[in-house]
XYZ file of C-alpha atoms in Angstrom:
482
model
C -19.936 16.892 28.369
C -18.230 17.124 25.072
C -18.647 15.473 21.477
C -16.413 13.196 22.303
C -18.164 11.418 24.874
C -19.732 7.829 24.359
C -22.492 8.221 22.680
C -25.712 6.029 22.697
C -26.820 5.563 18.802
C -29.553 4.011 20.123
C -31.213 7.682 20.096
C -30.530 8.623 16.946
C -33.799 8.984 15.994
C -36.756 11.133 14.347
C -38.639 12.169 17.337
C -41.756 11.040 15.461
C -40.377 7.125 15.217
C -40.715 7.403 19.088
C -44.070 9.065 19.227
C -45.126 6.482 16.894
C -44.469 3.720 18.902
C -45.152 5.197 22.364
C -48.763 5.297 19.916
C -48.440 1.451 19.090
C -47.718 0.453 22.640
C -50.874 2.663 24.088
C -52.604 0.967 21.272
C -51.299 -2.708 22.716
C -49.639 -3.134 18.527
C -46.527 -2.731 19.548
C -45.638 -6.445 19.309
C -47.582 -6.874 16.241
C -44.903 -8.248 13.307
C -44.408 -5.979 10.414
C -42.245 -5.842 7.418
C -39.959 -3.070 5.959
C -38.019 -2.981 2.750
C -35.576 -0.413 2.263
C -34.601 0.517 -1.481
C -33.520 4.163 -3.337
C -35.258 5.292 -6.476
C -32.623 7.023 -8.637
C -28.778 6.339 -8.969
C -26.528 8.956 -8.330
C -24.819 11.447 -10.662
C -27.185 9.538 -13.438
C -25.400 6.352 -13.462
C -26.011 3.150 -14.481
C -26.135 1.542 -10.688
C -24.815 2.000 -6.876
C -23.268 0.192 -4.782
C -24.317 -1.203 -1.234
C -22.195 -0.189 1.551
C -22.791 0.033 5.663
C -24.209 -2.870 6.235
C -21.985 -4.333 9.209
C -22.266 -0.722 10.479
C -26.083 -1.531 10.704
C -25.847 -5.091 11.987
C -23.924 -3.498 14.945
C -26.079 -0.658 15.355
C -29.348 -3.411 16.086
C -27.165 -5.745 17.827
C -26.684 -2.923 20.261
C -30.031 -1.703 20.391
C -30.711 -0.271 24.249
C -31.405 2.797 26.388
C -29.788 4.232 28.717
C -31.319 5.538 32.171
C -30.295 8.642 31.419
C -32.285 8.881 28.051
C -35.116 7.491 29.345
C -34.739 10.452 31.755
C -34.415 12.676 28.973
C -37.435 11.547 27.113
C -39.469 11.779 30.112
C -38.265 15.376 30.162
C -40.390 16.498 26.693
C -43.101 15.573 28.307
C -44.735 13.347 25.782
C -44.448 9.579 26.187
C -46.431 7.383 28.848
C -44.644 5.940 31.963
C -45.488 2.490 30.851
C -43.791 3.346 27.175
C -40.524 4.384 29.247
C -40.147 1.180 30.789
C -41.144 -0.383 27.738
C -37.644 0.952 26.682
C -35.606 0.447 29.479
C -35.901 -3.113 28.748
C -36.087 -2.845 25.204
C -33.909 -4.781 22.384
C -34.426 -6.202 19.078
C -35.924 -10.002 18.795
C -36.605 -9.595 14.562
C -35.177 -10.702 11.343
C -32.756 -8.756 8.567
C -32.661 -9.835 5.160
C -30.430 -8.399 3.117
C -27.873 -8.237 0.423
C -24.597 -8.911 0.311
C -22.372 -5.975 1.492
C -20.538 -4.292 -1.653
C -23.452 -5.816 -4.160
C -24.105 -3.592 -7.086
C -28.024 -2.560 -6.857
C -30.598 -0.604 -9.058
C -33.778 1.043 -7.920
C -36.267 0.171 -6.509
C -35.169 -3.421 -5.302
C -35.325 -4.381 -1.239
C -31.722 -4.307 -0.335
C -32.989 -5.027 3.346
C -35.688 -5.928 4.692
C -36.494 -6.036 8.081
C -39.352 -8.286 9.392
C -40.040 -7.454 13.382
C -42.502 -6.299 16.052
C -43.822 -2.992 14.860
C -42.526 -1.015 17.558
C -38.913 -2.251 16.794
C -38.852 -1.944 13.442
C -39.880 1.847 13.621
C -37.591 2.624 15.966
C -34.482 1.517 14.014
C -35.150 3.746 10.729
C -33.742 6.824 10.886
C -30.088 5.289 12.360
C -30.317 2.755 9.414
C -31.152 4.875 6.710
C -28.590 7.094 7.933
C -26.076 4.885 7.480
C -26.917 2.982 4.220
C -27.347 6.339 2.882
C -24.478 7.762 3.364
C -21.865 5.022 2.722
C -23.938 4.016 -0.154
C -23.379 7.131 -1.777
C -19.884 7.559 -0.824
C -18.584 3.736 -2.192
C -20.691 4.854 -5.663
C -19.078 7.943 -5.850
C -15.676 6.616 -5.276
C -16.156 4.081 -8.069
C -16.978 6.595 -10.563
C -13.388 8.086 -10.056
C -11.817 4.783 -9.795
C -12.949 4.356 -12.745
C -12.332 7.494 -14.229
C -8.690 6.977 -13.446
C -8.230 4.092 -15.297
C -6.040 1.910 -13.016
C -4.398 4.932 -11.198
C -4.398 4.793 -7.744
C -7.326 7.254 -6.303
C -6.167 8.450 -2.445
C -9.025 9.813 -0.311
C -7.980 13.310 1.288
C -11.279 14.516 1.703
C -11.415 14.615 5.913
C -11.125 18.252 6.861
C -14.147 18.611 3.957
C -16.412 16.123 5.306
C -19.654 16.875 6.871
C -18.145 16.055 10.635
C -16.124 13.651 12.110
C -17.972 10.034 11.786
C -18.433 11.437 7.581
C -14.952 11.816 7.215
C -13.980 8.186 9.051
C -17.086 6.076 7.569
C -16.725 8.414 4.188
C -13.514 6.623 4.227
C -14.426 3.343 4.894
C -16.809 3.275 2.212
C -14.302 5.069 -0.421
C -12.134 1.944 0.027
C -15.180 -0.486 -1.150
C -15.583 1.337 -3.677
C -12.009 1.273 -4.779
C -10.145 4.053 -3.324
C -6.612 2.706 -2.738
C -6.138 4.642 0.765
C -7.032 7.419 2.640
C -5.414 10.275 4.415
C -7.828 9.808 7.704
C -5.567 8.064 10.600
C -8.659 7.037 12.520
C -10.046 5.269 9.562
C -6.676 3.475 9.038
C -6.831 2.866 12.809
C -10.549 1.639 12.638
C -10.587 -0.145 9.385
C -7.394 -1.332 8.635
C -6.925 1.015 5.532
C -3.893 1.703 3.910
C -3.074 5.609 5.169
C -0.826 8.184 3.135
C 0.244 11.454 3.313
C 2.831 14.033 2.211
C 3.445 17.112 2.945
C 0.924 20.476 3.693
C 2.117 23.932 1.836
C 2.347 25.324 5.474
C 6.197 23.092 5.580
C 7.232 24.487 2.758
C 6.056 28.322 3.315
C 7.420 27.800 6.986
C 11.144 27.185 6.077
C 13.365 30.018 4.696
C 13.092 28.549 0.339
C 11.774 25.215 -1.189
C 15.237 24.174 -1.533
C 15.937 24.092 2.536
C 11.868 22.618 2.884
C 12.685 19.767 0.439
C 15.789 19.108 2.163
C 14.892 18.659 5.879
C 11.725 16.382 4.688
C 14.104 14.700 2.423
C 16.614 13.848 5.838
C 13.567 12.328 7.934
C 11.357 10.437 5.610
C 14.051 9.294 2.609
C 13.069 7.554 -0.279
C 9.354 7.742 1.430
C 9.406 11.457 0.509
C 6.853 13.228 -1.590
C 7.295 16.908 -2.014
C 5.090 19.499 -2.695
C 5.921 21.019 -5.571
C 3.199 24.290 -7.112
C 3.905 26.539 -3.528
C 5.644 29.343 -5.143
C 5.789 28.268 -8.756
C 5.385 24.267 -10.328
C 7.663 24.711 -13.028
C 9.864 27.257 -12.123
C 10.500 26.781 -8.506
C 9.396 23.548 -7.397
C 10.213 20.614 -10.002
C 13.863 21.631 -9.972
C 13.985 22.188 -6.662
C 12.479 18.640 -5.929
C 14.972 17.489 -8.710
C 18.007 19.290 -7.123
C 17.231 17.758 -3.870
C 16.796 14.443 -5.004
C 20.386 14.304 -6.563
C 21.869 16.291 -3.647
C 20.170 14.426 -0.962
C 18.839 11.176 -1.600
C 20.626 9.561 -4.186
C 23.858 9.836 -2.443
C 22.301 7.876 0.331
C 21.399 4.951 -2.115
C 17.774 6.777 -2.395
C 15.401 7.657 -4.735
C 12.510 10.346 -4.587
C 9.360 9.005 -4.243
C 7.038 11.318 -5.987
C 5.883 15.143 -6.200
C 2.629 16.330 -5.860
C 0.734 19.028 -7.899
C -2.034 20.800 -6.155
C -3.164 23.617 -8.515
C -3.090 24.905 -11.933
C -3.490 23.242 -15.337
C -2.714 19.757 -14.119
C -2.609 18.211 -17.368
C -0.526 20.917 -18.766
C 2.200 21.039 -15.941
C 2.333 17.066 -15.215
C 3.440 16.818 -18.734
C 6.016 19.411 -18.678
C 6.838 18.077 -15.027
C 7.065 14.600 -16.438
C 9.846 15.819 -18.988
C 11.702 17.539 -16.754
C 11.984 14.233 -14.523
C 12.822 11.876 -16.817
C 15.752 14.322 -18.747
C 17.027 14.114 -15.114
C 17.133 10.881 -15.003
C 14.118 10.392 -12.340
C 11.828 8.468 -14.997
C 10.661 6.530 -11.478
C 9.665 9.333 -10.044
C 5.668 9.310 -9.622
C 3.445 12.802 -9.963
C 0.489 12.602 -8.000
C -2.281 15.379 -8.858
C -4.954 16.680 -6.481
C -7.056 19.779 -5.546
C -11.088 19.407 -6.197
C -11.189 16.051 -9.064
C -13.760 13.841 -9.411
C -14.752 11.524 -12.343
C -15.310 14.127 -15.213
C -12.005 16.410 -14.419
C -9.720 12.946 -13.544
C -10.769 11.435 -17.176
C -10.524 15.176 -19.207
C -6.942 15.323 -17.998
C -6.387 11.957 -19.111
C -7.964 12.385 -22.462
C -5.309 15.664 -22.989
C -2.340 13.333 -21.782
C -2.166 14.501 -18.650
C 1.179 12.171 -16.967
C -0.475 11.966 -13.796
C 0.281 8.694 -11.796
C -1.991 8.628 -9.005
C -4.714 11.264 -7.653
C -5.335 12.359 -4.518
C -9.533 13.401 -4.164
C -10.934 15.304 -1.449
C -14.203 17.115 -1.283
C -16.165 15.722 -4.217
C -15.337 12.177 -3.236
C -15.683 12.388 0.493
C -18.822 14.642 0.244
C -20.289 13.401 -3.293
C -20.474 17.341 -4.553
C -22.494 16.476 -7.310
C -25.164 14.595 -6.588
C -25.038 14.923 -2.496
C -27.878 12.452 -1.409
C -28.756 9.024 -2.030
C -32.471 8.582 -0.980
C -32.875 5.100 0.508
C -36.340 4.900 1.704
C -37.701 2.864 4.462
C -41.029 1.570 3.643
C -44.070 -0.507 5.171
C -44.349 -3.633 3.196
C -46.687 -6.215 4.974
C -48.495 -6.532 8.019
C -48.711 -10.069 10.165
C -52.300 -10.727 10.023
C -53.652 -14.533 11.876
C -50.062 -15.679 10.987
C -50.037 -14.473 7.651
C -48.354 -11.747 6.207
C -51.039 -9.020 4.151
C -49.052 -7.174 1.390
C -48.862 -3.234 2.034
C -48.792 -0.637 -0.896
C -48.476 2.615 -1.252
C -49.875 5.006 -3.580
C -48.892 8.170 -5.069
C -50.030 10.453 -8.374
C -46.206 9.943 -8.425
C -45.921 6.449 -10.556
C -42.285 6.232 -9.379
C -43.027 6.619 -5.446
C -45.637 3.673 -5.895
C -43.779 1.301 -3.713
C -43.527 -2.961 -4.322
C -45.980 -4.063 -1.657
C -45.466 -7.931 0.142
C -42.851 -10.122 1.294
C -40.904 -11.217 -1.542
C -37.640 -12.102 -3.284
C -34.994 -10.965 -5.757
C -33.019 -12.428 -8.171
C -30.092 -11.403 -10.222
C -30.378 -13.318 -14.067
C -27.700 -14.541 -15.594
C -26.978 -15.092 -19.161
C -25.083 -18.378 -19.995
C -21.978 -15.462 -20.346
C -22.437 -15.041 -17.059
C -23.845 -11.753 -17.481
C -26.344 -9.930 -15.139
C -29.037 -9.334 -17.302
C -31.868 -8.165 -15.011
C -32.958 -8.845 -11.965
C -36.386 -10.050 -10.904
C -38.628 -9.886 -8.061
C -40.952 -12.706 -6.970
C -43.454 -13.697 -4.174
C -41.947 -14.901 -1.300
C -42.790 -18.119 -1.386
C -41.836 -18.694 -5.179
C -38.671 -20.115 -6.910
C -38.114 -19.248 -10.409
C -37.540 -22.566 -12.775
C -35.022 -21.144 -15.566
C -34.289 -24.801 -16.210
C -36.719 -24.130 -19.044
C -37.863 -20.538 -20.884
C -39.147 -18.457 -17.328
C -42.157 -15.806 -18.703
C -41.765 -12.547 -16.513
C -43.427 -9.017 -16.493
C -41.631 -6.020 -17.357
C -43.259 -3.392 -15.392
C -42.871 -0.581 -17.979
C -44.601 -2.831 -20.817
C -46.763 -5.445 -19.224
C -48.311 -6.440 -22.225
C -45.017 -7.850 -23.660
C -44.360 -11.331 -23.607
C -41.130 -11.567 -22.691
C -39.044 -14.946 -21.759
C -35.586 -15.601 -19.732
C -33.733 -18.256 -22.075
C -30.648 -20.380 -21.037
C -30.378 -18.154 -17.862
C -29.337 -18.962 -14.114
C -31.110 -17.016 -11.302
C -29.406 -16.279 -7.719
C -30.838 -14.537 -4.533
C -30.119 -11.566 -3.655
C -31.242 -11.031 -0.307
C -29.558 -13.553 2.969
C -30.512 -13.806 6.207
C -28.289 -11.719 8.477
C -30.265 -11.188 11.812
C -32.484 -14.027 13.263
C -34.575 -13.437 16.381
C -32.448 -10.444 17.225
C -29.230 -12.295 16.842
C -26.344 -11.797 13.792
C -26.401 -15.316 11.940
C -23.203 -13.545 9.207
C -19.954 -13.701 9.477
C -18.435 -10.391 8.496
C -16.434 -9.984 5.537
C -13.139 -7.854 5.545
C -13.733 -4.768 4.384
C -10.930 -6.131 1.487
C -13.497 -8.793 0.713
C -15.972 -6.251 0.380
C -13.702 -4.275 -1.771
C -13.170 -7.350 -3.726
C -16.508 -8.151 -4.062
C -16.995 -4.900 -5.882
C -14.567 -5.163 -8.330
C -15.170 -9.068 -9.359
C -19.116 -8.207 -9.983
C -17.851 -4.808 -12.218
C -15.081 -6.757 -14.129
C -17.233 -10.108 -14.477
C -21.137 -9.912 -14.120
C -21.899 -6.209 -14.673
C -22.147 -4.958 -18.618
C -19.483 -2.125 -19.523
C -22.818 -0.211 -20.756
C -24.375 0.203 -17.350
C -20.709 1.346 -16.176
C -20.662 4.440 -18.630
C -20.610 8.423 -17.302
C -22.824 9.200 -19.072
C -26.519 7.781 -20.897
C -25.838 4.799 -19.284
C -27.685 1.178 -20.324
C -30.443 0.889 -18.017
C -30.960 -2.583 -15.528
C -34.379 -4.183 -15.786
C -36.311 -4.929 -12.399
C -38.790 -7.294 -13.372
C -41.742 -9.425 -11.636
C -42.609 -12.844 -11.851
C -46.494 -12.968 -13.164
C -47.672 -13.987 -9.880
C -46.163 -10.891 -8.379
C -47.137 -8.572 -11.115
C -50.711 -9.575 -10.319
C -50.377 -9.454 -6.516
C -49.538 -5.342 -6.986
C -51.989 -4.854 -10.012
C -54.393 -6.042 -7.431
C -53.192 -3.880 -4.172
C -53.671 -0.858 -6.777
C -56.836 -1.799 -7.792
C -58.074 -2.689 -4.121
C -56.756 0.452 -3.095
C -58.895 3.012 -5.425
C -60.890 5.715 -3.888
């Protein structure tokens, strides 16, 4: 057997979700109907908000739910879980509810980007897969964004693959890159899989292998034309390799009617030899010549280059996109909410000398507020079963000072969460992933303020509560004292 076998997601799983709920089923609650929100506390890197990405990933992951004979063999092999448990999950798949936002929405902490409402045994099962993947591509499309961003309408290539944390990082690292912006990405299979433009030029290895730069530049020249990017800082950028590249260009391609593409800068002072490199095209006559930089950017080195008049036309960003190097986790949590009780759902809460891992107990909603701009101006969580009227002045809580009386005027209100799983089945179409990516950039040009968007002391989103809410969790915590 190697890695590259089918694998059965299915498993991927805390061992403790399964002891849990070989516990409920002994216990005869494993059928007993739960809910789960799962929301993050903190945004990455200390920005103003994330971005949601994996959600089709999860929607197949519970549409496939199952296990195989020969993992039911294997769990029978550690010796822990009841016979009747086992063929509990021979025959087991998932017959409960999803809510959840809208792929590629911009979210804040602590708001229920999914919920799932299900028998208890299914909903524990599903957790660690889940958060695994919201996690990950969350962080990933949020990085990305920052060093769109950063680049100020540059085009931002993902080449991060061989620096990703294993295979399915560097092809789902990828896919969620491109929602958040990136323009392409080096990774074939994620082209394959996804439909994502896919680049690439050429590795120092085809230079160093040929006898000079001059013969290297040629041969690649003769196969790939006016599609040709060469690498220029091998031996030495501005010595060696621009002129070379510039030679080659007027001794190879524009004979042939061609034009060289670009040249690509991999080390050194990037800002300092793009702008030398940039002259040196453009007195030989190559002004449409494009230099694309790479070699470890992110957000903070992409916009200091920039600042210094760096003529870089395009980036290429490995590691600290496809691996997030500075801020490496996201932190969704997957948390108990309500318990089915005589048909009715009994708010959950949990407590913590913590004040910022006290969680938002209950079924509820969310709302992004609108000002009549059309800017998001907060977003607000209710009770379930309530429907904010902003058709006149709405009176909410803000959670950090309650005794505020604070009003939403001449504002518009819109869920947040949809219905994507009914009774085990998927009730959503699924976007493109260029919707998705679309979806990303209309909220950030349109609805999102340019002062949550900033590096660095960014504006901070309000989550508020309806009163009635505000009350149901004053309660919980008051209820709950020891």
């Amino acid at each position: 057997m190697t890695q590259f076998d089918k694998r059965n997601i299915s498993m991927m799983t805390d061992l403790y979700e399964l002891t849990m709920a070989n516990g409920y089923f002994l216990n005869g609650n494993e059928n007993d109907r739960v809910a789960f929100d799962v929301f993050y506390r903190r945004n990455p890197d200390g920005g103003g908000f994330a971005i949601f990405a994996g959600l089709e990933q999860v929607v197949e992951l519970i549409e496939g739910l199952h296990f195989d004979d020969e993992d039911i063999d294997y769990l029978r092999s550690l010796g822990l879980f009841d016979e009747r448990f086992l063929a509990f999950l021979k025959d087991f798949r998932f017959t409960g509810d999803v809510y959840a936002f809208r792929e590629g929405s911009i979210i804040y902490p602590n708001e229920p980007i999914l919920t799932i409402v299900a028998p208890l045994a299914q909903s524990q099962l599903i957790e660690t897969a889940l958060l695994t993947i919201i996690n990950h591509q969350s962080l990933i499309a949020t990085k990305a964004n920052r060093i769109v961003r950063a680049a100020q309408g540059r085009a931002i290539s993902d080449m991060g693959a061989r620096r990703a944390h294993n295979l399915d990082a560097a092809v789902y690292g990828a896919r969620a890159a491109y929602i958040g912006g990136v323009a392409n990405t080096a990774t074939v299979l994620a082209g394959k899989q996804f439909g994502i433009p896919v680049v690439g030029t050429m590795a120092h290895s085809w230079v160093m292998f040929y006898e000079n730069e001059y013969d290297a530049f040629c041969r690649y020249a003769d196969i790939y034309g006016s599609k040709s990017v060469f690498l220029v800082d091998t031996y030495n950028t501005l010595e060696s390799g621009v002129p070379t590249a510039i030679r080659v260009a007027h001794e190879v391609l524009h004979p042939r009617g061609e034009r060289l593409l670009g040249i690509r800068i991999d080390s050194g002072d990037m800002a300092y030899l793009s702008k030398k490199a940039r002259r040196m095209l453009d007195d030989a006559g190559m002004q449409d010549c494009r230099i694309l930089g790479s070699n470890s950017l992110d957000e903070f080195t992409i916009s200091s280059m920039l600042t210094q008049g760096g003529c870089i036309d395009s980036f290429g960003v490995g590691e600290r996109l496809i691996t997030s190097y500075s801020d490496a986790m996201f932190g969704a949590v997957y948390k108990l909410v309500a318990v089915e009780r005589d048909g009715h759902f009994v708010p959950k809460i949990k407590l913590s000398e913590n004040i910022g891992k006290i969680t938002n107990p209950g079924l509820k909603s969310v709302y992004r507020i609108y000002s009549e701009e059309g800017q998001a101006v907060a977003d607000l969580l209710t009770c379930r079963d309530e429907t904010p009227d902003l058709s006149v002045p709405y009176t909410y809580i803000s959670p950090d000072k309650p005794w505020q009386q604070r009003q939403f005027r001449h504002c518009t209100a819109k869920p947040l969460q949809q219905l994507v799983i009914s009774n085990g089945q998927r009730t959503m179409t699924a976007p493109s992933l260029n919707e998705i990516r679309s979806y990303v950039r209309h909220q950030l040009d349109t609805e999102i303020w340019k002062e949550e968007q900033r590096f660095n002391n960014p504006h901070a989103h309000y989550l508020d509560m309806s009163p009635a809410y505000y009350q149901l969790k004053m309660n919980l915590m008051q209820a709950c004292k020891i």
